[in-house]
Short mmCIF file of C-alpha atoms and ligand atoms in Angstrom, two decimals:
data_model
loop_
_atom_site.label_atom_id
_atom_site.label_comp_id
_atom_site.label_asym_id
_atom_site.label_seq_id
_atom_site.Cartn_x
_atom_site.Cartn_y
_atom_site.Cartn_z
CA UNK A 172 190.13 -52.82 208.80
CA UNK A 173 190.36 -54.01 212.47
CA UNK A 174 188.07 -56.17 213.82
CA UNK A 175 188.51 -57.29 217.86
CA UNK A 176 186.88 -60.46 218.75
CA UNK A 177 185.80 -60.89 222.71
CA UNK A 178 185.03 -64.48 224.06
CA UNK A 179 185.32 -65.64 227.32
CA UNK A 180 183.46 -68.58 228.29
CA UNK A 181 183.33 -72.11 227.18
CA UNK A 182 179.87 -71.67 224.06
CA UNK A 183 181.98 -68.45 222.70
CA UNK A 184 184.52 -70.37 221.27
CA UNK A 185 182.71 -72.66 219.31
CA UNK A 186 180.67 -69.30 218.22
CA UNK A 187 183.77 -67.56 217.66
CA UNK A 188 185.73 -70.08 215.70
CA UNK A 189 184.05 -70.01 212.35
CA UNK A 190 183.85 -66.45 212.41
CA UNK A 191 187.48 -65.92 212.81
CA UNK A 192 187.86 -68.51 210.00
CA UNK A 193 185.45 -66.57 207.66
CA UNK A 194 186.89 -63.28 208.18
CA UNK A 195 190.36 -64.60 207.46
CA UNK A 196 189.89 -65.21 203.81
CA UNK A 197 189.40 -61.14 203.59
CA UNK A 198 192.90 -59.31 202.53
CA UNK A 199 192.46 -56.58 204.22
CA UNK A 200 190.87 -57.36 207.37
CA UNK A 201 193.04 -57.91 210.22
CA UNK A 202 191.30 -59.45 213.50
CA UNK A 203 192.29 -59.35 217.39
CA UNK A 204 190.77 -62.22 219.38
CA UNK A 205 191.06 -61.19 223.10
CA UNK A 206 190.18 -63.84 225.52
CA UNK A 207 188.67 -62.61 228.89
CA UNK A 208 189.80 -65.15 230.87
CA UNK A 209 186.13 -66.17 232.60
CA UNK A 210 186.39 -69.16 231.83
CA UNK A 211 190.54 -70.66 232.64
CA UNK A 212 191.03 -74.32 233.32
CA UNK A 213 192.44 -76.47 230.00
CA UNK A 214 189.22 -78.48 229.74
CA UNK A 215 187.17 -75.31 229.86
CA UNK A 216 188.93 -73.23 227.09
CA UNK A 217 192.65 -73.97 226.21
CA UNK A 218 191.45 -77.51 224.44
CA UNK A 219 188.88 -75.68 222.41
CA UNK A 220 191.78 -73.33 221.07
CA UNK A 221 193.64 -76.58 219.06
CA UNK A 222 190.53 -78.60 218.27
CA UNK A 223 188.65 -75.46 216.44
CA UNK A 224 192.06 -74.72 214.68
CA UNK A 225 191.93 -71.47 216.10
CA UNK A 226 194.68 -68.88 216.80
CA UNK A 227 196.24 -67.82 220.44
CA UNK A 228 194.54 -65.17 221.77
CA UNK A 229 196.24 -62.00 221.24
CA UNK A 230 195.26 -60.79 224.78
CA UNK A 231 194.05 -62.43 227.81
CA UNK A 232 192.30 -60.28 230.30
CA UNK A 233 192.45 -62.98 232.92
CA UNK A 234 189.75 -61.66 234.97
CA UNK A 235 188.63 -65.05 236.19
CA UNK A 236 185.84 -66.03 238.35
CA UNK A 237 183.77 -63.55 240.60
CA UNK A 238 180.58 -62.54 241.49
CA UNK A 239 178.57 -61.35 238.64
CA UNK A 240 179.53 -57.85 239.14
CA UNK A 241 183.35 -58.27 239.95
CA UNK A 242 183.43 -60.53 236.66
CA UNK A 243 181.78 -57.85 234.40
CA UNK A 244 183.31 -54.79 235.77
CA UNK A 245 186.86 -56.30 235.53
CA UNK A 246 186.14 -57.13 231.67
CA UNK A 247 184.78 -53.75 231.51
CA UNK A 248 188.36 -52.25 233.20
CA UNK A 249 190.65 -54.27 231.49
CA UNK A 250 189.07 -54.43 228.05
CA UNK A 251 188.30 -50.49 227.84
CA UNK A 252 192.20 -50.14 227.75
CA UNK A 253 192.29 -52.48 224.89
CA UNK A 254 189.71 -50.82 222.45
CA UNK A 255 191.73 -47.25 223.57
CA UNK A 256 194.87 -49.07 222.90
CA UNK A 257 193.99 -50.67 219.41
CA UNK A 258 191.21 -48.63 218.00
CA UNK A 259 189.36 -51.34 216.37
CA UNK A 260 186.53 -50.61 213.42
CA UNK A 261 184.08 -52.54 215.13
CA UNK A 262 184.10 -55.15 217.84
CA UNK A 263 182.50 -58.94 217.48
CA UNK A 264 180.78 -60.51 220.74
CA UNK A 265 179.03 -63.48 220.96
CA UNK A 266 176.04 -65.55 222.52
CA UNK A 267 174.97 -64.04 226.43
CA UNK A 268 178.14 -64.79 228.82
CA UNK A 269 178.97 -61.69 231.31
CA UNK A 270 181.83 -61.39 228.83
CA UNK A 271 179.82 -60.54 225.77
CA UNK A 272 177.96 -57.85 227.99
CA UNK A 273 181.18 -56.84 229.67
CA UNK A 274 182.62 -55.68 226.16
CA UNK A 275 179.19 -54.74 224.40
CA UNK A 276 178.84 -51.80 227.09
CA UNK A 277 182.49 -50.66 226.82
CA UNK A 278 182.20 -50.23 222.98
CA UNK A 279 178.91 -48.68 223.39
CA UNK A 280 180.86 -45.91 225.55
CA UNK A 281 183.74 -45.53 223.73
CA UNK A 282 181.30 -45.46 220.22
CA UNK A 283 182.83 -47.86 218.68
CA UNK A 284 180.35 -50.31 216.39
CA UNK A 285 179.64 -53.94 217.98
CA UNK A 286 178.78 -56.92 215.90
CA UNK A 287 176.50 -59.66 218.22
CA UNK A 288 176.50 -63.11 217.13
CA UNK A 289 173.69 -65.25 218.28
CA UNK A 290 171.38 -62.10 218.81
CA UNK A 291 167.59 -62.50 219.70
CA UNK A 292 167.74 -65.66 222.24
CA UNK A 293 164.77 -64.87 224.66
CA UNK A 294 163.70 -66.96 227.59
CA UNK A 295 161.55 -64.44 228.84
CA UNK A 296 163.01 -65.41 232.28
CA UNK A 297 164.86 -62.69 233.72
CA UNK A 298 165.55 -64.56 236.65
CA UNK A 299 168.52 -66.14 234.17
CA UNK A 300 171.87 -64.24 234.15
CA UNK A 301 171.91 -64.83 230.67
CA UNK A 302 168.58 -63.42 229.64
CA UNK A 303 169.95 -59.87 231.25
CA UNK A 304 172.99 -59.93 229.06
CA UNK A 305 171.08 -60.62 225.87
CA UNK A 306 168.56 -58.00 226.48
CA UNK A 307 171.14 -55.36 226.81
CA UNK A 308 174.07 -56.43 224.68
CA UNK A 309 171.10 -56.68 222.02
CA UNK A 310 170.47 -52.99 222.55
CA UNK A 311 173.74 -51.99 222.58
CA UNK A 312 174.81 -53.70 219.20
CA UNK A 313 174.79 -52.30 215.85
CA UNK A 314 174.52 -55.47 213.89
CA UNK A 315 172.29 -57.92 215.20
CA UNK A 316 172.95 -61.34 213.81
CA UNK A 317 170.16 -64.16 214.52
CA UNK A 318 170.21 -67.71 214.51
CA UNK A 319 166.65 -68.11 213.83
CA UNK A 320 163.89 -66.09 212.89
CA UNK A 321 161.98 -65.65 215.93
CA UNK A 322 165.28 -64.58 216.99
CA UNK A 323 163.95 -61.33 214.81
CA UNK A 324 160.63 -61.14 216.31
CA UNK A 325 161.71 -60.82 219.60
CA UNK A 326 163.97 -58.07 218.34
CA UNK A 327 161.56 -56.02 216.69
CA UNK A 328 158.90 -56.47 220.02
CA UNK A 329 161.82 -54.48 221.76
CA UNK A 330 161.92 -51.47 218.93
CA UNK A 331 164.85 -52.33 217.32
CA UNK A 332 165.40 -50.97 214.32
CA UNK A 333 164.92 -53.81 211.24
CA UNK A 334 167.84 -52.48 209.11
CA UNK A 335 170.13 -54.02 212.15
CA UNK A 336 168.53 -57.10 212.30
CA UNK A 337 170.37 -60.14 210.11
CA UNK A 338 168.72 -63.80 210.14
CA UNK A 339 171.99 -65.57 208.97
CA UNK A 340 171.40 -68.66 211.24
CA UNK A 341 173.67 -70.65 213.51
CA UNK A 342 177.30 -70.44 213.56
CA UNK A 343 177.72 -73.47 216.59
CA UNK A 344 176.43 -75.28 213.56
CA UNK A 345 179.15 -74.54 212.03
CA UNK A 346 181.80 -75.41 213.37
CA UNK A 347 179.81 -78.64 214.37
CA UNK A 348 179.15 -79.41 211.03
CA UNK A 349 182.93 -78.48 210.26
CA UNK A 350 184.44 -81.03 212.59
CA UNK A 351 181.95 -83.93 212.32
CA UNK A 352 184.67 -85.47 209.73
CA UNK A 353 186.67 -86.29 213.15
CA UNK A 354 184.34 -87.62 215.37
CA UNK A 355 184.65 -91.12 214.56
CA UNK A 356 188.40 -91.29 216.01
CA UNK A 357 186.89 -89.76 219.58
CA UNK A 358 184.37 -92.22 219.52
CA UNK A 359 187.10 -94.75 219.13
CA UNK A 360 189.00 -93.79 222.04
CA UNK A 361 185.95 -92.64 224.32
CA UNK A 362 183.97 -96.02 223.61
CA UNK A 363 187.61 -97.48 225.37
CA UNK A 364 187.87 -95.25 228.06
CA UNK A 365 184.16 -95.59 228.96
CA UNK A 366 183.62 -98.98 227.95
CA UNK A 367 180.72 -97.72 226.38
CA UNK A 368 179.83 -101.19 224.31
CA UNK A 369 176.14 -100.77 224.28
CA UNK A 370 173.91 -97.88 224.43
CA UNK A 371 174.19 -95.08 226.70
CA UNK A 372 173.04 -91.50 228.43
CA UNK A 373 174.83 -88.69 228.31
CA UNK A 374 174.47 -86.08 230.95
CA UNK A 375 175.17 -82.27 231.43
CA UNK A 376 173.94 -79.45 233.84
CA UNK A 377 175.55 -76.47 234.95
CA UNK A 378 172.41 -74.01 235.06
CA UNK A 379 172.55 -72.43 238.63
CA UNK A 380 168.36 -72.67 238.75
CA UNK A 381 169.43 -76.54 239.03
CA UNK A 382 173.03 -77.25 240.52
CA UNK A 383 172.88 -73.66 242.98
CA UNK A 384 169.69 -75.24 244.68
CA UNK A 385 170.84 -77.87 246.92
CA UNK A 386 166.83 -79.45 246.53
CA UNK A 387 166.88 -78.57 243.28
CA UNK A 388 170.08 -80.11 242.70
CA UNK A 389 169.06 -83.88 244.97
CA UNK A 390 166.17 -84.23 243.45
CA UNK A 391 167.67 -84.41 239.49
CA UNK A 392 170.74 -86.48 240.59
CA UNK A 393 168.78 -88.83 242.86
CA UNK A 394 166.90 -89.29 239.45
CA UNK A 395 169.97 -89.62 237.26
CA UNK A 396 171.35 -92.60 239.59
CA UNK A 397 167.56 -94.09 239.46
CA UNK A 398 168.09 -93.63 235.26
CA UNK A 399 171.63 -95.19 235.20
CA UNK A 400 169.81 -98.80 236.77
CA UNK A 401 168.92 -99.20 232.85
CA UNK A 402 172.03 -97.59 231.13
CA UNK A 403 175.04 -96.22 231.43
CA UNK A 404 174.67 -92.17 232.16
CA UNK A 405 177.94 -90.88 231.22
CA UNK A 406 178.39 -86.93 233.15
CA UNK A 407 180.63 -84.44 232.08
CA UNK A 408 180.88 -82.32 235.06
CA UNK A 409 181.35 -78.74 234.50
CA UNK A 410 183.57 -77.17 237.07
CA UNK A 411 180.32 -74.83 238.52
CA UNK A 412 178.73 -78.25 239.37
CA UNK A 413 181.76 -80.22 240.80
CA UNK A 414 181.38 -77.85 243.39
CA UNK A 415 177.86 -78.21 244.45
CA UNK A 416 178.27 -82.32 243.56
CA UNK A 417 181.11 -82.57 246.21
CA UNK A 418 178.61 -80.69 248.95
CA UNK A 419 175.58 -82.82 248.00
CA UNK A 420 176.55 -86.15 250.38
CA UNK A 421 174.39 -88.64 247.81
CA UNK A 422 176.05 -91.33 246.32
CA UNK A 423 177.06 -90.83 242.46
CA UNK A 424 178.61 -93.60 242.02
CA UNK A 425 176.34 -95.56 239.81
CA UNK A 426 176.80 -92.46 237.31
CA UNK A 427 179.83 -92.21 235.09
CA UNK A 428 181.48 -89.18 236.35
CA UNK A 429 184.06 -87.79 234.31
CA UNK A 430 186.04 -83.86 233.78
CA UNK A 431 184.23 -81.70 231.13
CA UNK A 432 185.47 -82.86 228.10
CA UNK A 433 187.07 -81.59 224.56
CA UNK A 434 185.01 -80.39 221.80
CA UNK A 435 185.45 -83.62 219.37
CA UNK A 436 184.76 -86.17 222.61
CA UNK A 437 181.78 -84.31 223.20
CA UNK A 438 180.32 -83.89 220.13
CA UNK A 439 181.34 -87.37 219.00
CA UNK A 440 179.17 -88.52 222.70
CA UNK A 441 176.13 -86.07 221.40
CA UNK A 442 176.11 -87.98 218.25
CA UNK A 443 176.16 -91.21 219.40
CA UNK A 444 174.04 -91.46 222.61
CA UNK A 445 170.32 -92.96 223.02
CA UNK A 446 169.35 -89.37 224.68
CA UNK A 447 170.95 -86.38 226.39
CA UNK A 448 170.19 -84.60 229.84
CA UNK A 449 171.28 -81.39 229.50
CA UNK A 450 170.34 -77.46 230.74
CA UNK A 451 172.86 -76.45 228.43
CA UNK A 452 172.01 -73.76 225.56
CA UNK A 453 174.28 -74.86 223.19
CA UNK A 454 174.07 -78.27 223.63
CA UNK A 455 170.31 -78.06 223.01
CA UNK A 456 170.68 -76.86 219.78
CA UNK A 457 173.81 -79.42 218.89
CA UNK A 458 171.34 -82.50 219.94
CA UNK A 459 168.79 -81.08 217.40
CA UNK A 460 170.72 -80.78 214.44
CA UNK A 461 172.38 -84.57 214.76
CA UNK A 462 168.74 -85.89 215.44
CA UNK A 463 169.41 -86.74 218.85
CA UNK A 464 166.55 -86.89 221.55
CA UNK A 465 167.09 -83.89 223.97
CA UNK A 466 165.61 -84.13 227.37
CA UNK A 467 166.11 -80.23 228.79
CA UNK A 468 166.26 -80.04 232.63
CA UNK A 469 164.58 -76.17 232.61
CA UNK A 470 161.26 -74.27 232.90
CA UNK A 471 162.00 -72.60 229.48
CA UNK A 472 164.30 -72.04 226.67
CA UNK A 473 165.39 -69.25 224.53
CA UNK A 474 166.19 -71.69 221.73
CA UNK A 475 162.35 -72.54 220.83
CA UNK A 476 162.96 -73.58 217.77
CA UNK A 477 164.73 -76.85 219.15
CA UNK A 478 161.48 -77.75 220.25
CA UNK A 479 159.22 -76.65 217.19
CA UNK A 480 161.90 -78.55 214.53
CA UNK A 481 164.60 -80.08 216.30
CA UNK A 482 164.93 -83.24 219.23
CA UNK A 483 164.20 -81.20 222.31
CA UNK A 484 161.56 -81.35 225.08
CA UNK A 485 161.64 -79.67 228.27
CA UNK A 486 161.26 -81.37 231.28
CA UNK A 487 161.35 -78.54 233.79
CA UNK A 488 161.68 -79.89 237.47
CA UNK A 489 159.21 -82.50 236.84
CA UNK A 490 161.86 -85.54 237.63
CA UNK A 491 158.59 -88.39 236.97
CA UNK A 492 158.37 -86.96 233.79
CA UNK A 493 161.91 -87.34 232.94
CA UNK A 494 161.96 -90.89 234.08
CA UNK A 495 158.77 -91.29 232.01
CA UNK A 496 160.60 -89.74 228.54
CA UNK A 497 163.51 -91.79 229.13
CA UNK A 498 161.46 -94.90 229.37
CA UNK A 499 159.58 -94.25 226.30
CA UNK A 500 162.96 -92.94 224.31
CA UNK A 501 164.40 -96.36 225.26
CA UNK A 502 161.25 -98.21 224.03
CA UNK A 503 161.66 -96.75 220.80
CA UNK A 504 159.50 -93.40 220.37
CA UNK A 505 161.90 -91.19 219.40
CA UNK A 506 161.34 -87.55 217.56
CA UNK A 507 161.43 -86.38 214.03
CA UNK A 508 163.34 -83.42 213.60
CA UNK A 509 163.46 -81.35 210.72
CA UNK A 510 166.01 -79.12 209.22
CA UNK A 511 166.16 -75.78 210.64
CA UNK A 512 166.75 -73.47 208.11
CA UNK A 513 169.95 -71.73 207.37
CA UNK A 514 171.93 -74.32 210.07
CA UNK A 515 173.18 -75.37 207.44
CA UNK A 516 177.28 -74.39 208.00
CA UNK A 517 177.72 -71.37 206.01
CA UNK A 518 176.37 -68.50 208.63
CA UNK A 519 179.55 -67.44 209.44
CA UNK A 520 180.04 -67.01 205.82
CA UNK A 521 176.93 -64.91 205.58
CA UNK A 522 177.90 -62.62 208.71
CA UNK A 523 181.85 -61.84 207.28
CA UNK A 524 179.48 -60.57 203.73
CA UNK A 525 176.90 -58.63 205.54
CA UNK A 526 179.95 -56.80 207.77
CA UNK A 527 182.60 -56.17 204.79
C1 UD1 B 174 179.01 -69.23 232.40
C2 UD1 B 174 177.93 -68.35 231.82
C3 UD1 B 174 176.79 -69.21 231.31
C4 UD1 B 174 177.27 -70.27 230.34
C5 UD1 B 174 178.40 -71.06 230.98
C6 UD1 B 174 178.99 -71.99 229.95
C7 UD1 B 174 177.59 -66.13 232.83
C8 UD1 B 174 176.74 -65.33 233.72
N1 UD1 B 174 177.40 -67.45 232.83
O1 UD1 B 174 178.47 -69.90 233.53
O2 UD1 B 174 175.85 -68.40 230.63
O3 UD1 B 174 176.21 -71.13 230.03
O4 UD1 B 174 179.44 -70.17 231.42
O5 UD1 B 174 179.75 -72.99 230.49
O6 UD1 B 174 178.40 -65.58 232.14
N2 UD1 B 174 185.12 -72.36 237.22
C9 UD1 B 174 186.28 -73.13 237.28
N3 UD1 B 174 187.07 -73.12 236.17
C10 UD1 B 174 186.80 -72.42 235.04
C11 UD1 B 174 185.61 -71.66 235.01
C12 UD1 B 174 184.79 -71.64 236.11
O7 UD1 B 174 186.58 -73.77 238.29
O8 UD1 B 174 187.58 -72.49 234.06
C13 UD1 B 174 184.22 -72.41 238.40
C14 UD1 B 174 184.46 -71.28 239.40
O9 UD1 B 174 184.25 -71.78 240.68
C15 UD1 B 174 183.36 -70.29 239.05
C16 UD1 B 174 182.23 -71.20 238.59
O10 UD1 B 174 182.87 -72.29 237.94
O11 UD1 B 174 183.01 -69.49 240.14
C17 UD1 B 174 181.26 -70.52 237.64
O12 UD1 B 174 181.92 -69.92 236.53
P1 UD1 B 174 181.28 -68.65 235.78
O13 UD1 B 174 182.06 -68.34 234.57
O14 UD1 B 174 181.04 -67.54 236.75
O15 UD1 B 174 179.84 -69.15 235.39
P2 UD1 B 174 179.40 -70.49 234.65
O16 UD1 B 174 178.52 -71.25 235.56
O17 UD1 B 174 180.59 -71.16 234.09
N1 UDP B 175 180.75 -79.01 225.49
C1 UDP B 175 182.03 -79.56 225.45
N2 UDP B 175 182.43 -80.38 226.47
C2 UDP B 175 181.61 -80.69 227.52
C3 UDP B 175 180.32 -80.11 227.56
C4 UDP B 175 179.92 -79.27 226.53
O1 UDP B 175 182.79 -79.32 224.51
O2 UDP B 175 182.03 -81.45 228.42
C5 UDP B 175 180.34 -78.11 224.40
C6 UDP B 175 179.02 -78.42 223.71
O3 UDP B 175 179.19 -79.38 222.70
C7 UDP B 175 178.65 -77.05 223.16
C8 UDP B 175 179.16 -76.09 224.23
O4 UDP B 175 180.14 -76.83 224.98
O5 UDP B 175 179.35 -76.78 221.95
C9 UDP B 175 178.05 -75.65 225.14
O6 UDP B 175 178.59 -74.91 226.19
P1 UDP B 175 177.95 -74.84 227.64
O7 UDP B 175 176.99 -75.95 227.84
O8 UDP B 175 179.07 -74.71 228.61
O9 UDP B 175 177.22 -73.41 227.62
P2 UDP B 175 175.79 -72.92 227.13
O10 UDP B 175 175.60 -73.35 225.73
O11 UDP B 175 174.78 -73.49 228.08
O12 UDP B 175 175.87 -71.44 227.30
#
């Protein structure tokens, strides 16, 4: 049996990994991870590759960046001529990058069965990128795997048909909860490089509703350097954002600025800060499980369930507000998460039994 594997961007690979790892304990399964090449600098995929323990990509498409539609049609080009090439049994895509779309819609053209991991996600906000890929990727696929159950709901509300539809929860937890024995030697080496002594922020955006918006954009950092008068705000800056940073002409330099950052640093810098800033998806779901308080710099989130169990509370554009739930994070209210069920490391596990 051959299964092809499409990632692309930086979230896939964490969603990938444990996947790949599953499926390899199967005899007669052989798997063909092809990398799009969306996302391309070291710190943005390469270092993901040798922290996850995962294998070279058999293929890279290289397609790089572009606007939305150069990006997906030249997955959809160069990937088509892979599935003719290898003939898979059914392709795996994962979470709602152009990629995953990109790849979805080839398949569903060349009728060929696609697996999507992380199926379900609904913002309701199809001014997002994202929420466009998940709608139709979601339509497209023949196995819908869910992190969470209203992941389901949302599924059904669109008519798809229940017999696709598999709750086996979330697979970033997995490989989280895989490499948490290693944190403790990044935290040793960031707590040097940062000097990060006492306690501390840590920061990420990359959403372009926030960092595309030159306002938008002012407005959060001019409260981030306001923020970092009471702690250190350590900022992983992901490469979308370095751009629009460079343009903004307001002084950053009360923030700790740094290049986005390896898998273990980051997660080790999750686990350890007071709070986190974030717009990122993943990241909002990664806070929730280690119990740390999530402050989420967006209108809305497809991941509600971070907010009914887990650490997270949005903030929208409301910058008082976020000053406000710093304040009272620092003072000592913090939340009570619960577990969320089946994030629990084994649904990658429960997605290689459904598909064998
Ligand atoms: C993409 C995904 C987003 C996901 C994010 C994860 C889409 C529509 N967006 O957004 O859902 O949350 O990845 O990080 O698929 N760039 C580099 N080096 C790189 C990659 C990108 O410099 O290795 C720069 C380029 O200037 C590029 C820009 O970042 O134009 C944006 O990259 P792109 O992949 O288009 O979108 P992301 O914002 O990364
Ligand atoms: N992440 C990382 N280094 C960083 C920032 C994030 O390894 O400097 C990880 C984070 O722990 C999570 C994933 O990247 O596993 C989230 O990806 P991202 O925020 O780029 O995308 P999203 O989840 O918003 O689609």
């Amino acid at each position: 049996m051959l299964i092809i594997h499409v990632v692309g961007a930086r979230p896939n690979f964490m969603k990938a990994g444990p996947v790949i790892i599953a499926l390899s304990q199967h005899k007669k399964v052989h798997q063909v991870l092809v990398h799009t090449g969306q996302h391309y600098d070291h710190n943005m995929s390469e270092v993901f590759f040798r922290q996850l323990g995962l294998p070279e990509p058999d293929i890279n498409l290289s397609v790089g960046s572009g606007s939305h539609a150069q990006q997906t049609a030249q997955v959809m080009v160069r990937f088509e001529q892979v599935v003719q090439q290898y003939k898979p049994d059914f392709v795996l895509v994962y979470g709602d990058v152009n990629s995953t779309i990109a790849a979805a819609l080839v398949c569903s053209k060349l009728s060929v069965p696609v697996g999507h991991v992380e199926a379900g996600l609904r913002s309701f906000d199809r001014t997002m990128p994202e929420e466009i890929n998940r709608i139709l990727t979601d339509q497209l696929a023949d196995w819908l795997f869910t992190p969470s159950s209203d992941g389901d709901e949302n599924l059904r509300r669109e008519g798809i048909t229940p017999a696709k539809i598999h709750l086996v929860g979330n697979v970033m937890i997995d490989t989280l909860v895989s490499l948490m024995p290693q944190v403790d030697t990044a935290w040793l080496e960031l707590q040097g490089r940062f000097d990060l002594s006492s306690s501390f922020g840590l920061v990420t955006l990359h959403r372009p509703s926030n960092v595309d918006d030159p306002l938008a954009l002012h407005k959060i950092v001019e409260t981030l350097v306001i923020i970092a008068h009471d702690l250190p705000l350590l900022f992983p800056i992901h490469p979308r954002t370095r751009h629009r940073l460079a343009n903004l002409g307001l002084s950053v330099d009360r923030l700790l600025l740094t290049e986005p950052l390896g898998y273990l640093e980051f997660l080790a810098l999750q686990n350890r800060a007071s709070f986190v800033i974030t717009d990122s998806g993943g990241v909002q779901e990664e806070t929730s499980f280690l119990g740390t308080p999530c402050l989420t710099v967006r209108e809305n989130t497809e991941r509600p369930i971070t907010i009914a169990l887990g650490t997270n509370k949005l903030v929208g554009h409301n910058m008082p507000q976020l000053r406000s739930e710093v304040q009272s994070i620092l003072a000592g209210k913090r939340p009570s998460p619960q577990p969320i069920p089946l994030w629990d490391g084994h649904a990658a596990k429960r997605i290689a039994s459904i598909l064998l």
